XYZ file of C-alpha atoms in Angstrom:
136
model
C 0.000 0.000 0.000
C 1.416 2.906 -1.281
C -0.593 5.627 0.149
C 0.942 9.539 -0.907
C 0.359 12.674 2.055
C 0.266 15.908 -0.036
C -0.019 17.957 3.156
C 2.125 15.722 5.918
C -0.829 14.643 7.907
C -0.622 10.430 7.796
C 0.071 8.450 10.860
C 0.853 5.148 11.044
C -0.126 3.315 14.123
C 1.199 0.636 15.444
C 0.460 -1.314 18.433
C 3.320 -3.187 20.785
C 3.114 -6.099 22.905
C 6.265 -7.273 25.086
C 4.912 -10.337 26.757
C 6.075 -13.383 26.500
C 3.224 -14.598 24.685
C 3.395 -12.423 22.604
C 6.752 -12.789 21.536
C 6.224 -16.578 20.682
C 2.577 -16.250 19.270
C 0.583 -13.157 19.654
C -0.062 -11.325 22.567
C -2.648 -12.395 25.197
C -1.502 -9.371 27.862
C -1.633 -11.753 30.062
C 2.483 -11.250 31.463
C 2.904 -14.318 33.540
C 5.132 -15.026 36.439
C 7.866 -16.211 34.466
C 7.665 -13.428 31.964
C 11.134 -11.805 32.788
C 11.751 -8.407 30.892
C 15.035 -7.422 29.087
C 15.796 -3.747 29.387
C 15.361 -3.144 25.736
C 12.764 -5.587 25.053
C 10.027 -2.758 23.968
C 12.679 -0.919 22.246
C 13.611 -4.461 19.871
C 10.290 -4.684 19.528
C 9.436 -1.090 17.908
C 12.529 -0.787 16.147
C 11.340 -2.542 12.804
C 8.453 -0.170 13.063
C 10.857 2.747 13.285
C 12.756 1.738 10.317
C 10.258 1.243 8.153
C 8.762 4.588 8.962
C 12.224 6.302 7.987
C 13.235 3.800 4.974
C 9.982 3.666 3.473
C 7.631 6.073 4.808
C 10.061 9.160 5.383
C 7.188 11.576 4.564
C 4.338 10.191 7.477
C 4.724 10.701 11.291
C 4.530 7.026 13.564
C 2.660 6.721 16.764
C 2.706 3.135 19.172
C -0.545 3.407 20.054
C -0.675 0.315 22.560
C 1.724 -0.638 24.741
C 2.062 -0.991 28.748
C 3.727 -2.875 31.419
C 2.262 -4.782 34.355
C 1.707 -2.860 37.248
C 1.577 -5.820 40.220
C 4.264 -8.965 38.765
C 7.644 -10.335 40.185
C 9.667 -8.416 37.676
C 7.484 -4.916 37.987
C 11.171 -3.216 38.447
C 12.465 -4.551 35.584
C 9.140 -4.140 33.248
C 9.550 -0.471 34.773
C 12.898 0.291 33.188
C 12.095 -1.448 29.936
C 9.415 0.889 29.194
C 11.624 3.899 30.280
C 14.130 2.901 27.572
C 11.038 2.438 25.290
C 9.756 5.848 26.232
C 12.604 7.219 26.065
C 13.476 5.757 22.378
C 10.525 6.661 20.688
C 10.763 10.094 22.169
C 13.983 10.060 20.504
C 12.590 8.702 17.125
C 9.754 11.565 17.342
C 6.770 9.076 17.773
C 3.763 10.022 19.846
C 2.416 7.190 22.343
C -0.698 6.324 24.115
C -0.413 4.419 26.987
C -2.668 0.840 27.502
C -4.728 0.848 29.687
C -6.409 3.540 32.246
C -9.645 4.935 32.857
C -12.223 3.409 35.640
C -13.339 -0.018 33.641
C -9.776 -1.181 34.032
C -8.973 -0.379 37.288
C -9.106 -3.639 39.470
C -7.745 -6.366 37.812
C -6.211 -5.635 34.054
C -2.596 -6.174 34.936
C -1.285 -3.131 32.687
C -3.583 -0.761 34.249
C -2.140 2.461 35.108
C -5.377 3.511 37.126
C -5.216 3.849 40.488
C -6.735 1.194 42.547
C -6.732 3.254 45.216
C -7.509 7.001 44.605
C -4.813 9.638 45.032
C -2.179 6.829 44.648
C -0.747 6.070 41.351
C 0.447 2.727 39.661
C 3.753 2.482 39.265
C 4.024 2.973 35.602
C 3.020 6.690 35.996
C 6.283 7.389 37.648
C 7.970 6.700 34.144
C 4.762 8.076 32.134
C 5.386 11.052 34.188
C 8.638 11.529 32.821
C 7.775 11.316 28.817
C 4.572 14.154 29.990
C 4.055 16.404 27.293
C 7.303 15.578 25.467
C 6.962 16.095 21.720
């Protein structure tokens, strides 16, 4: 698909999934026990994205448009730092994000949630979202 952007306005989104599942066979967000994190596991995963966007789509703008890391899980330090380095990457490569997931329906028990369970006390992911706030 060869799609032309006269005026610069195309995005290309692309969703990213870092569990182990979905690694081996498609996602199913489920981030078990045994799913240990490499610190540049979300980065390796993006990067192909990010090249293509530069080698063959030099003229659109990229966005990741769902990604997250477990907020309660053995490894929550390391999943922590992984998406810093991810953040912190795409920042780098001038792609937008949206975090997965927030907002009241996935408060309780959706392992990536960055709600807060309790109110007034975040998640730990928003300590790193925090960081990439308002970044262009």
């Amino acid at each position: 698909l060869d799609i032309r952007d006269p005026v610069g306005r195309l995005v290309y989104s692309a969703h990213s999934y870092w569990d182990y599942q979905g690694a081996l066979t498609g996602s199913d967000g489920t981030y078990e026990s045994n799913d240990i994190p490499n610190d540049l596991i979300g980065v390796n995963h993006v990067k192909p994205f990010v090249d293509w966007l530069k080698n063959e789509r030099p003229y659109a703008f990229g966005n990741v448009g769902e990604f997250g890391v477990p907020h309660s899980h053995p490894y929550t330090a390391g999943w922590l730092v992984a998406l810093d380095r991810f953040l912190e990457y795409v920042a780098g490569e001038g792609l937008s994000t949206t975090y997965w997931a927030g907002g009241g329906n996935w408060q309780t028990s959706y392992p990536l949630s960055c709600h807060p369970a309790t109110p007034g006390v975040d998640r730990p992911q928003m300590d790193v979202l925090e960081l990439y706030h308002n970044n262009p």
